[in-house]
Short mmCIF file of C-alpha atoms in Angstrom, two decimals:
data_model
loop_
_atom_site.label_atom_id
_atom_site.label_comp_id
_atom_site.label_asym_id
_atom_site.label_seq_id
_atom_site.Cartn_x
_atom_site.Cartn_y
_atom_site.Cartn_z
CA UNK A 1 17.07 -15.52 -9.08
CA UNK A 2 16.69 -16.98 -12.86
CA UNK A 3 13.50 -14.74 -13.11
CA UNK A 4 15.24 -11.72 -11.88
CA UNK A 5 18.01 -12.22 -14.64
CA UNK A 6 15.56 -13.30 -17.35
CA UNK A 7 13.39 -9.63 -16.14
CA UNK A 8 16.07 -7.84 -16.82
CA UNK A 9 17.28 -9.43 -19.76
CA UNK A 10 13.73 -8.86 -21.03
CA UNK A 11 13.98 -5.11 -20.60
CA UNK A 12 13.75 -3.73 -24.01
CA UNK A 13 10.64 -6.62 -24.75
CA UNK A 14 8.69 -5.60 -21.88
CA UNK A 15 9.02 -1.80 -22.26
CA UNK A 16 7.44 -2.47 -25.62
CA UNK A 17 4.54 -3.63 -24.37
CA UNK A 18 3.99 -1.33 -21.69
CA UNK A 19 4.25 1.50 -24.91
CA UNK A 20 1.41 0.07 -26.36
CA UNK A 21 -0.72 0.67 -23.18
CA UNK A 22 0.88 4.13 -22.41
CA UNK A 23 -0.03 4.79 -25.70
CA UNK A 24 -4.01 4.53 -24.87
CA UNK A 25 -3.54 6.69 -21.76
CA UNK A 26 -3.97 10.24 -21.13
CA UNK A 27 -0.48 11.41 -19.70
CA UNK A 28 -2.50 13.66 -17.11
CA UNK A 29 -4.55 10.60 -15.84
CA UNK A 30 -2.98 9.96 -12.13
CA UNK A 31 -2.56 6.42 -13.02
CA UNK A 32 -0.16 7.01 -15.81
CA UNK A 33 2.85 6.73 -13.45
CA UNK A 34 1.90 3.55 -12.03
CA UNK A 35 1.39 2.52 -15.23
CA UNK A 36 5.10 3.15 -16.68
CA UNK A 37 7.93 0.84 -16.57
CA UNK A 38 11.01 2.32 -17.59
CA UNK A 39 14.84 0.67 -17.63
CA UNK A 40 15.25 1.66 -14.08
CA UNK A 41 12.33 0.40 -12.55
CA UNK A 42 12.45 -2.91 -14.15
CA UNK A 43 16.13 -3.03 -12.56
CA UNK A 44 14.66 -2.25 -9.29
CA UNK A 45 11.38 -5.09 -9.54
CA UNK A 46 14.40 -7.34 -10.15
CA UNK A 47 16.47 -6.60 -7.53
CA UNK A 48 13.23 -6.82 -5.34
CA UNK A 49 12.78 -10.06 -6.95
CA UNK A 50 16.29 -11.13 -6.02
CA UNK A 51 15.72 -10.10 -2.26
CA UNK A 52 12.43 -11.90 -2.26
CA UNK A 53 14.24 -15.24 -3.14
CA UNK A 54 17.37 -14.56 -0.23
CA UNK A 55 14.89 -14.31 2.18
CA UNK A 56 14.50 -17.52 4.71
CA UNK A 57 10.77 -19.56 3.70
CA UNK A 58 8.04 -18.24 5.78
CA UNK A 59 6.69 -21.75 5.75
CA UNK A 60 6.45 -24.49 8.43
CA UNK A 61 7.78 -22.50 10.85
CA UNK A 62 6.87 -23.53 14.93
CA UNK A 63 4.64 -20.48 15.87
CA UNK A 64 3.92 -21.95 19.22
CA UNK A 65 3.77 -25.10 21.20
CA UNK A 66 2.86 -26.17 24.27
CA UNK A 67 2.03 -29.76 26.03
CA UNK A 68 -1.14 -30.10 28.67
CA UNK A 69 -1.93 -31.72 31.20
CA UNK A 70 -3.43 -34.21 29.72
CA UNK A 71 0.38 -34.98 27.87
CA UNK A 72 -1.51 -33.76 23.90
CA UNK A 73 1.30 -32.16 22.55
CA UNK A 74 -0.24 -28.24 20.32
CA UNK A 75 2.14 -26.97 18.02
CA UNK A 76 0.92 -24.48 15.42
CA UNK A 77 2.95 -24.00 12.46
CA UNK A 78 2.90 -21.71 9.14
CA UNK A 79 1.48 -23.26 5.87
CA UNK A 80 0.40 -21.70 2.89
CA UNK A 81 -3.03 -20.01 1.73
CA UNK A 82 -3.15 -22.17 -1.50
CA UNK A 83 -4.57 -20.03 -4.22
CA UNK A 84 -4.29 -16.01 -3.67
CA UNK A 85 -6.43 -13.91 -6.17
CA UNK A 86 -4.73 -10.66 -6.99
CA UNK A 87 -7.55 -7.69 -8.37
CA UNK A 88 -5.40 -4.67 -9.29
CA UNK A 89 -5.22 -1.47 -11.57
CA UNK A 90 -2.51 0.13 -13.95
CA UNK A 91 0.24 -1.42 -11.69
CA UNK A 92 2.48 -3.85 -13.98
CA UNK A 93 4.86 -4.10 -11.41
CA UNK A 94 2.46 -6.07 -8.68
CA UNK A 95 2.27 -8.73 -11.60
CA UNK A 96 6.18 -9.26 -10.78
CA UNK A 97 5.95 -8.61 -6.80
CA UNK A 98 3.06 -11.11 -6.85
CA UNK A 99 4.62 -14.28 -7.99
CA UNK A 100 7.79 -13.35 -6.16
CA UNK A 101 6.03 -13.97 -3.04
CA UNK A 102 3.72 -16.11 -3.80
CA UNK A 103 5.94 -18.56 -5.22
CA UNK A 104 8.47 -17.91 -2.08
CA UNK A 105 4.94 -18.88 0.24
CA UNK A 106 3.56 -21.66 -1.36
CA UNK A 107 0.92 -20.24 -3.07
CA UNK A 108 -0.44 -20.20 -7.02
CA UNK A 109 -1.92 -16.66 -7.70
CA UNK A 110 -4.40 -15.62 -10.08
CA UNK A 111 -3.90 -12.22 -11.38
CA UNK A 112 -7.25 -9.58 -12.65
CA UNK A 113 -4.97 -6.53 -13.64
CA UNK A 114 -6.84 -3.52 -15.30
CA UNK A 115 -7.56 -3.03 -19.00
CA UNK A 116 -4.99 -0.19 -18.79
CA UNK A 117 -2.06 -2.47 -17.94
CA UNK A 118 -3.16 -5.57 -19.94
CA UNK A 119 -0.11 -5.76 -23.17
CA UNK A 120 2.48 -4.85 -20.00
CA UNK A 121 0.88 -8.23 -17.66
CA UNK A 122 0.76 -10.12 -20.70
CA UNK A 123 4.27 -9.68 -21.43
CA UNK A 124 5.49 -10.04 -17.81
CA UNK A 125 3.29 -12.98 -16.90
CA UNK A 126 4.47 -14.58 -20.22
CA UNK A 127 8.58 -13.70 -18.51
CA UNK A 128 7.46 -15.74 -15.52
CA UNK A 129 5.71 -18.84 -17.09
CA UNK A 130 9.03 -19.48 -19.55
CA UNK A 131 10.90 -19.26 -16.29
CA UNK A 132 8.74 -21.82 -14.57
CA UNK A 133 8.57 -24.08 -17.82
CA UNK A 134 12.28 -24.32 -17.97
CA UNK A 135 12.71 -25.27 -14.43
CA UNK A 136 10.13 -27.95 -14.96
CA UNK A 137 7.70 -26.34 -12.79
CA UNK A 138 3.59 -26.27 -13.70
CA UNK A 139 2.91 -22.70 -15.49
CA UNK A 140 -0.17 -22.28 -14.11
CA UNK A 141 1.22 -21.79 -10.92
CA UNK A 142 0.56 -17.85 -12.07
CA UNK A 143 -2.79 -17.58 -14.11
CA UNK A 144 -3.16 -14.09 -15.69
CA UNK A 145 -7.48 -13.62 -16.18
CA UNK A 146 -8.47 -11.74 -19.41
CA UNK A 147 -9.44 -8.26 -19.46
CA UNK A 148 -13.33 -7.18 -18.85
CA UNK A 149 -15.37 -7.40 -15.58
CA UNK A 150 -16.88 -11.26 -16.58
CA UNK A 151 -13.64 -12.81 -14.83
CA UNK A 152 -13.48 -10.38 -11.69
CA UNK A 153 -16.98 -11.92 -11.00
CA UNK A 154 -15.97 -15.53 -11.89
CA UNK A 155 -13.03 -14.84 -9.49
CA UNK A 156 -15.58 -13.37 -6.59
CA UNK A 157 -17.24 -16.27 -7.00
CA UNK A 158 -14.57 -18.68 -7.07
CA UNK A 159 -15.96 -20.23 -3.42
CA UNK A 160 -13.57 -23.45 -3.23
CA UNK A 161 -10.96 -22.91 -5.60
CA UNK A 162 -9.71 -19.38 -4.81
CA UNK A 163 -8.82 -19.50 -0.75
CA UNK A 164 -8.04 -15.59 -0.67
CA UNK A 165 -8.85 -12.26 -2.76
CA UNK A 166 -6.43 -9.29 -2.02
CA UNK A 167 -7.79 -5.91 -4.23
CA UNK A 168 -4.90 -3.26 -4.53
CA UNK A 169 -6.26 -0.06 -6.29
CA UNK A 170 -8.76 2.61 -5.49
CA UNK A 171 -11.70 3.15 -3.36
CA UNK A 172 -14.15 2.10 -5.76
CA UNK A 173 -12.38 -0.92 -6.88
CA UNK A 174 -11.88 -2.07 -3.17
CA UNK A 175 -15.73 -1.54 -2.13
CA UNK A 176 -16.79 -3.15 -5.06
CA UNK A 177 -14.38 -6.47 -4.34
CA UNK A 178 -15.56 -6.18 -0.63
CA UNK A 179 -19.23 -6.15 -1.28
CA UNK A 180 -19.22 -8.40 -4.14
CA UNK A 181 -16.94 -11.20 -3.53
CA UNK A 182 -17.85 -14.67 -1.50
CA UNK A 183 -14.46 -15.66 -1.07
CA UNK A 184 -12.59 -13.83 1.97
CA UNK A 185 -11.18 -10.24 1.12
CA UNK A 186 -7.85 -8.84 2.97
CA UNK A 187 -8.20 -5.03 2.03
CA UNK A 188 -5.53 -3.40 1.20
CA UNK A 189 -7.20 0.05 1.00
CA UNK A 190 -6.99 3.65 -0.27
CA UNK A 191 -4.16 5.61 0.82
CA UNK A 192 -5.61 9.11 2.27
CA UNK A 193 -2.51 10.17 4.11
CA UNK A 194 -2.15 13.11 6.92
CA UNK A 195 0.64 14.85 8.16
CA UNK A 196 0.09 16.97 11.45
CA UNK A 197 2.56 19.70 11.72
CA UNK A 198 2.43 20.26 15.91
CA UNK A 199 2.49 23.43 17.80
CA UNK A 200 5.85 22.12 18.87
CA UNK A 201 7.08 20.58 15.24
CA UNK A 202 10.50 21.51 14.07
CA UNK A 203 10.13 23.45 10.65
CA UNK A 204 13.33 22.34 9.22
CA UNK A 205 12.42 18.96 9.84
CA UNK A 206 8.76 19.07 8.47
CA UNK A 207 9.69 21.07 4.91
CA UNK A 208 11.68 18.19 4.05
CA UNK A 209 9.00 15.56 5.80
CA UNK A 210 6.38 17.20 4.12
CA UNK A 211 8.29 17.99 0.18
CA UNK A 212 9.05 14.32 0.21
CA UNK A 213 5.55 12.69 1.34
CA UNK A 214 3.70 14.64 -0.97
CA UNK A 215 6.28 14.81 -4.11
CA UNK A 216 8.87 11.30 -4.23
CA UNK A 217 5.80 9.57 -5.76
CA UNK A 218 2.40 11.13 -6.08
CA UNK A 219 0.72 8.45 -7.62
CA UNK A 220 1.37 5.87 -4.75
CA UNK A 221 -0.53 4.90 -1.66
CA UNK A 222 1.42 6.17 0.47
CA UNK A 223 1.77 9.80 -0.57
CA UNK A 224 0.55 12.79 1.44
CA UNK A 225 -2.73 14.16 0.80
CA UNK A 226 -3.45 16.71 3.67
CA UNK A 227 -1.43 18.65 5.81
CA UNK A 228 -2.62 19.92 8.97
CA UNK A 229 -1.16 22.81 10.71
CA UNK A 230 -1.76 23.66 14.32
CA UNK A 231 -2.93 27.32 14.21
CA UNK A 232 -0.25 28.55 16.31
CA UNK A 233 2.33 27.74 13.78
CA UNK A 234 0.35 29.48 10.90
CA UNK A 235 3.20 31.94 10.26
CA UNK A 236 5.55 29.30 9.27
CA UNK A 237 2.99 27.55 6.70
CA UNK A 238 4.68 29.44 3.74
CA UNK A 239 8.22 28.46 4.33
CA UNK A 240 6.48 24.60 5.26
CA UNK A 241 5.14 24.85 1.48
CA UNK A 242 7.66 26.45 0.12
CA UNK A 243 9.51 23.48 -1.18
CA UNK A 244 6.39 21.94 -3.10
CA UNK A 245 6.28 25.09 -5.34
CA UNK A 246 8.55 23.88 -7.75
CA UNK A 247 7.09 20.57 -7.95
CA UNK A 248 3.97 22.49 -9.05
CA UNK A 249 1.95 21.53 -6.15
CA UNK A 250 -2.17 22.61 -6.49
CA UNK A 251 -2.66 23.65 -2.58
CA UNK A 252 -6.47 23.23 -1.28
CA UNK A 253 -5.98 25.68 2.03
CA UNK A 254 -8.79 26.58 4.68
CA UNK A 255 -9.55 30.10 4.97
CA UNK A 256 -7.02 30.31 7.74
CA UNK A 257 -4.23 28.96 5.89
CA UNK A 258 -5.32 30.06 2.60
CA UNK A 259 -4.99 33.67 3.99
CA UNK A 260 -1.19 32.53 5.19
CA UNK A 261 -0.57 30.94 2.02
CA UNK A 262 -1.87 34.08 -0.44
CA UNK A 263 0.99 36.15 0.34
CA UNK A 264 4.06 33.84 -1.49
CA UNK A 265 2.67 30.85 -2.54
CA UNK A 266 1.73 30.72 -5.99
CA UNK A 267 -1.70 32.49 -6.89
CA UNK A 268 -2.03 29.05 -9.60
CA UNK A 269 -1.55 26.81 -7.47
CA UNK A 270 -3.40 27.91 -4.51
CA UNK A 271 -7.13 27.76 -4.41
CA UNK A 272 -9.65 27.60 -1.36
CA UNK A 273 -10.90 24.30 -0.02
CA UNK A 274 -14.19 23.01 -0.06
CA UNK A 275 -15.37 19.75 1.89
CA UNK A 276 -14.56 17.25 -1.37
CA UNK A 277 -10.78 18.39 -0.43
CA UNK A 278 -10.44 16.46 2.60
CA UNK A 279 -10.74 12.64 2.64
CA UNK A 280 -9.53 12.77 -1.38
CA UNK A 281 -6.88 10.24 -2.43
CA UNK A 282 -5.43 12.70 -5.06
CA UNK A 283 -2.74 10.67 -6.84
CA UNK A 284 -1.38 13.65 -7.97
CA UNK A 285 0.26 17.20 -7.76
CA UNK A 286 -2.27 18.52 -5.22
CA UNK A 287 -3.08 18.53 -1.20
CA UNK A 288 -5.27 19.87 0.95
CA UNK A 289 -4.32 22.07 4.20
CA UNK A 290 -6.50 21.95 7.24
CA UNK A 291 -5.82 24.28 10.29
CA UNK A 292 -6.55 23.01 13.76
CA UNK A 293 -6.70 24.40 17.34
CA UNK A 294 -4.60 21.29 19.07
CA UNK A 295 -3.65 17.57 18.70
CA UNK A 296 -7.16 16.34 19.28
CA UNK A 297 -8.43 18.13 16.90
CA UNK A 298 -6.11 16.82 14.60
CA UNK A 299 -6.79 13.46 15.41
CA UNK A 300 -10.24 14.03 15.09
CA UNK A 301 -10.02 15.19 11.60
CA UNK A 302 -7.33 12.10 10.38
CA UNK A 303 -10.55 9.57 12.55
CA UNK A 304 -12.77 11.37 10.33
CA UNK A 305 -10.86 11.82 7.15
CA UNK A 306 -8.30 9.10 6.77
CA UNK A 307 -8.42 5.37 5.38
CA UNK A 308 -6.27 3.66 8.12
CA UNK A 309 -3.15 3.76 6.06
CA UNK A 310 -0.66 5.94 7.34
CA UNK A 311 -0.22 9.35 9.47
CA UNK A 312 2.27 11.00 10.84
CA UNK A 313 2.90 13.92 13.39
CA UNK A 314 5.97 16.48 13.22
CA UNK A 315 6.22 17.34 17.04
CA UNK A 316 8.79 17.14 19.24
CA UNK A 317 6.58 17.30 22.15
CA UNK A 318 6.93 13.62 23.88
CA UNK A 319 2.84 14.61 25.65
CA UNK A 320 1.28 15.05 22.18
CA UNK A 321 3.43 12.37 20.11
CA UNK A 322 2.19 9.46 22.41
CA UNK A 323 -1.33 10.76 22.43
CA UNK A 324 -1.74 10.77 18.54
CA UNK A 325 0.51 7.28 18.74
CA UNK A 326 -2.57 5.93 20.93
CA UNK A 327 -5.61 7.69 19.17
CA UNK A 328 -4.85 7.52 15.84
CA UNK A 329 -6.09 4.42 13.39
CA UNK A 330 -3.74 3.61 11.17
CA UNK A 331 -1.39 0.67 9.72
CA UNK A 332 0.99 3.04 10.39
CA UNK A 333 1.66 5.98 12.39
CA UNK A 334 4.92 7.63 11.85
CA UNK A 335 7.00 10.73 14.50
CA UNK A 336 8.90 13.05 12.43
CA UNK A 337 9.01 10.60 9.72
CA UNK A 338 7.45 10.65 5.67
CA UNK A 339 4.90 8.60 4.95
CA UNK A 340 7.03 7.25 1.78
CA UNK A 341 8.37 4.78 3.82
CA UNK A 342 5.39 2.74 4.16
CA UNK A 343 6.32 0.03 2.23
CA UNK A 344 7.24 -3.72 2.09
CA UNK A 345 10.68 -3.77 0.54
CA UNK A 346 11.47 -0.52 3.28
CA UNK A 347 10.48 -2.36 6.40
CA UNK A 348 12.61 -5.03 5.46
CA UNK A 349 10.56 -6.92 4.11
CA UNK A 350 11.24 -7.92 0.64
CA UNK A 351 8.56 -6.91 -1.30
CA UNK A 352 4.98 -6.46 -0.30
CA UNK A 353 1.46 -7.89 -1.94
CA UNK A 354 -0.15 -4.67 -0.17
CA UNK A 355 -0.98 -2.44 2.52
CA UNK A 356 -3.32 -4.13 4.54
CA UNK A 357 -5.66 -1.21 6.22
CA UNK A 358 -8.30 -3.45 7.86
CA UNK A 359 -7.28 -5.17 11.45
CA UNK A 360 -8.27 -8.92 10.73
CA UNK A 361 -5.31 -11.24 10.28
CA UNK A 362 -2.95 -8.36 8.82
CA UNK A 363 -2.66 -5.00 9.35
CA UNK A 364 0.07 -2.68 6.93
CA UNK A 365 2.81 -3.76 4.68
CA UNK A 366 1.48 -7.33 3.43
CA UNK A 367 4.81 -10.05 2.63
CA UNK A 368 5.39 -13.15 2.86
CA UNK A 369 4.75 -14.12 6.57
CA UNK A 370 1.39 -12.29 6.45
CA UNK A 371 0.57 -14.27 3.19
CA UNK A 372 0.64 -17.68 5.08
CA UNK A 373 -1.63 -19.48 7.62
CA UNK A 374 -1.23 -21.69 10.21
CA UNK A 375 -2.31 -25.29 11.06
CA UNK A 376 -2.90 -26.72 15.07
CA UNK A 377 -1.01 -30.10 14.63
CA UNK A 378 -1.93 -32.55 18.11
CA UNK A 379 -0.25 -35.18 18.91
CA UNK A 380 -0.90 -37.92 21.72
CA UNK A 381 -0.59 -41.46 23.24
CA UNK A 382 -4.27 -42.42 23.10
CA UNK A 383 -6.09 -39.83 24.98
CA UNK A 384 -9.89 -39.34 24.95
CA UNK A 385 -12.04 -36.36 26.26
CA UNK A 386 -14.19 -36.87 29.09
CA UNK A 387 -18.10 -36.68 28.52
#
C-alpha cells in the first residue's frame, strides 16, 4: 500500500522522466503508447498496486495431500521461484506490475527494460527501492540492469542465480530470449488476435465486439488484428466496419471483402491485402479482413495465422461455438466477447507479469499463483523402500 501512495505522490517526478524518453521517440512508432505514462495511468498502476497487496499470499498453500499405504504422508505446497528475470520493451508500467507481484510471491526480480523506456524505469525502480529502504527491507530485492544488449546476455546466462526468465514484447524479442537463454523461458508471446464473425453472428453485437478489440488500445497484446467474415455475411461487412472509420482504421481486405468494403468504407483507409497482412501483430490503427467459406476454415486460418493468445467467435450458433471452443489454440478463446479483456487485473486477478501463450506450467494471464512453484514435502515414521 505505502508504494501505491508514494506512486502517486510521485506523479509529477515520474512523468518527467518518462518526457525525456517520449522525447527520443517518433510519435507514429506503435510503441509510443506503451511508452506514455500520463496522470491517469499512474493512478490506475497504483490502484493495481493496491489490489495486488489485498490479495490473500499465493504462498504455502496445501495443493494436495494424500497418505499411502505405506502410512508416508505427500503434501505439495506453493513456494516461490526465487529470482524472476523480467526482459521487456517501452512498457514502464511492467516495472511497477513486476515488483507488485513479485514482492506479494516471494520473489526478487531483475528487470532488462528497453533503451526506449530507460529515464521512466529509472525513476520508477528508484520509487520502489526508497519504499523498500524505509521499511527496512534489502533494495535489491528489485535490480533494474543497464541499458544495451551486454546485460540481456549476462541475464541469459545467469544459470544458478536467475531461476526464471519471462520476455514480454515482440516477436523478435521473444525468439531471441527463447533461443538464446540457458535459464528456463515462460513465453509470454506476440499477440496476433482473430475475431470470426459466424454465418450466424449477431451484427449488433459484433460492431461493438469488433470497434472495441481493435480500437480501446491498439498498441496492446491483446488487440484485434484480423477479422474474418464468413462469406455469407459479406453484405453486412460495411456496417461491421463502420464504427472503426472514425478511429481512422487502415483496413487490409481480401478481394472478396475488399469489393464489399469499396463501396462506403473509406478509399484511404482501405487497401487490398497481400500475404504479409495476415499473421502481423500491427500495434496500431490497421487490420486485416479475411473471408472464409465456414468455421473450419476459420479455424484453419487462426491454426495457421495466430500466436496462441486470444480468439474469439461472434456466433450464436451453439454447433459452431463449441467446435472453434475445441479446435482452436489459444490462452484464450472468447464467444461473443472482445479480446480486450484478456488481461490479469480483468480476470480477477490483480495484476498480471504476462500472457503466457506456450502450454508448459502456465498458459494466459500470468499472476501471482502462476508465478510460484511447488515443493513434495514427505513425512514418515521410519519407513524404507523395498529392494
Amino acid at each position: 500500500m505505502k508504494l501505491a501512495d508514494e506512486a502517486e505522490s510521485q506523479i509529477d517526478v515520474i512523468l518527467e522522466a518518462n518526457k525525456k524518453d517520449l522525447a527520443v521517440m517518433d510519435r507514429e512508432n506503435p510503441m509510443y503508447d506503451r511508452l506514455l505514462l500520463t496522470a491517469d495511468r499512474i493512478k490506475n498502476i497504483a490502484s493495481g498496486i493496491r489490489n495486488v497487496a489485498s490479495l490473500s499470499s499465493p504462498l504455502d498453500k496445501k495443493l494436495e495431500q494424500r497418505t499411502l499405504p505405506n502410512g508416508m504422508i505427500l503434501t505439495k505446497r506453493s513456494v516461490p521461484f526465487g529470482v524472476i528475470g523480467i526482459i521487456y520493451e517501452a512498457r514502464p508500467n511492467v516495472t511497477f506490475d513486476v515488483f507488485s507481484l513479485c514482492i506479494k510471491a516471494g520473489s526478487a526480480c531483475i528487470l532488462k527494460g528497453g533503451t526506449d523506456a530507460y529515464n521512466s524505469n529509472c525513476c520508477i525502480v528508484h520509487i520502489i527501492q526508497s519504499v523498500l529502504g524505509k521499511a527496512g527491507l534489502d533494495k535489491n530485492i528489485i535490480t533494474l540492469l543497464p541499458a544495451g544488449r551486454e546485460a540481456t546476455t549476462e541475464l541469459l546466462n545467469a544459470v544458478n542465480y536467475v531461476d526464471l526468465i519471462i520476455p514480454r514484447g515482440g516477436k523478435g524479442l521473444i525468439n531471441f530470449v527463447r533461443e538464446n537463454s540457458k535459464v528456463p523461458v515462460i513465453e509470454t508471446g506476440a499477440g496476433i488476435c482473430h475475431t470470426y464473425f459466424d454465418e450466424f453472428g449477431d451484427l449488433e453485437k459484433g460492431k461493438l465486439i469488433v470497434n472495441n478489440a481493435k480500437t480501446r488500445r491498439v498498441s496492446v497484446c491483446n488487440a484485434l488484428d484480423c477479422l474474418i467474415i464468413h462469406e455469407k455475411r459479406l453484405s453486412d461487412l460495411p456496417a461491421l466496419c463502420a464504427p472503426l472509420e472514425k478511429s481512422g482504421v487502415l483496413i487490409y481486405a481480401d478481394d472478396k471483402s475488399y469489393n464489399e468494403l469499396s463501396i462506403n468504407y473509406p478509399s484511404g483507409l482501405l487497401q487490398h491485402a497481400t500475404e504479409e497482412s495476415f499473421g502481423t501483430e500491427f500495434l496500431s490503427y490497421k487490420m486485416a479482413v479475411k473471408t472464409v467459406s465456414d468455421v473450419r476454415e476459420a479455424i484453419d486460418h487462426i491454426t495457421r495465422f495466430g500466436s496462441k493468445h486470444s480468439e474469439c467467435i461472434i456466433s450464436e450458433s451453439s454447433e459452431n461455438i463449441a467446435l472453434f471452443d475445441k479446435m482452436v489454440d489459444a490462452a484464450c478463446v472468447y464467444t461473443n466477447v472482445s479480446t480486450a479483456f484478456t488481461d490479469g487485473a480483468q480476470f480477477g486477478m490483480g495484476a498480471e507479469i504476462g500472457i503466457s501463450t506456450q502450454k508448459m506450467h502456465a498458459r494466459g494471464p500470468m499472476a501471482l499463483a502462476e508465478i510460484t512453484t511447488y515443493k513434495w514435502f514427505i513425512k514418515g515414521n521410519g519407513q524404507i523402500r523395498k529392494p
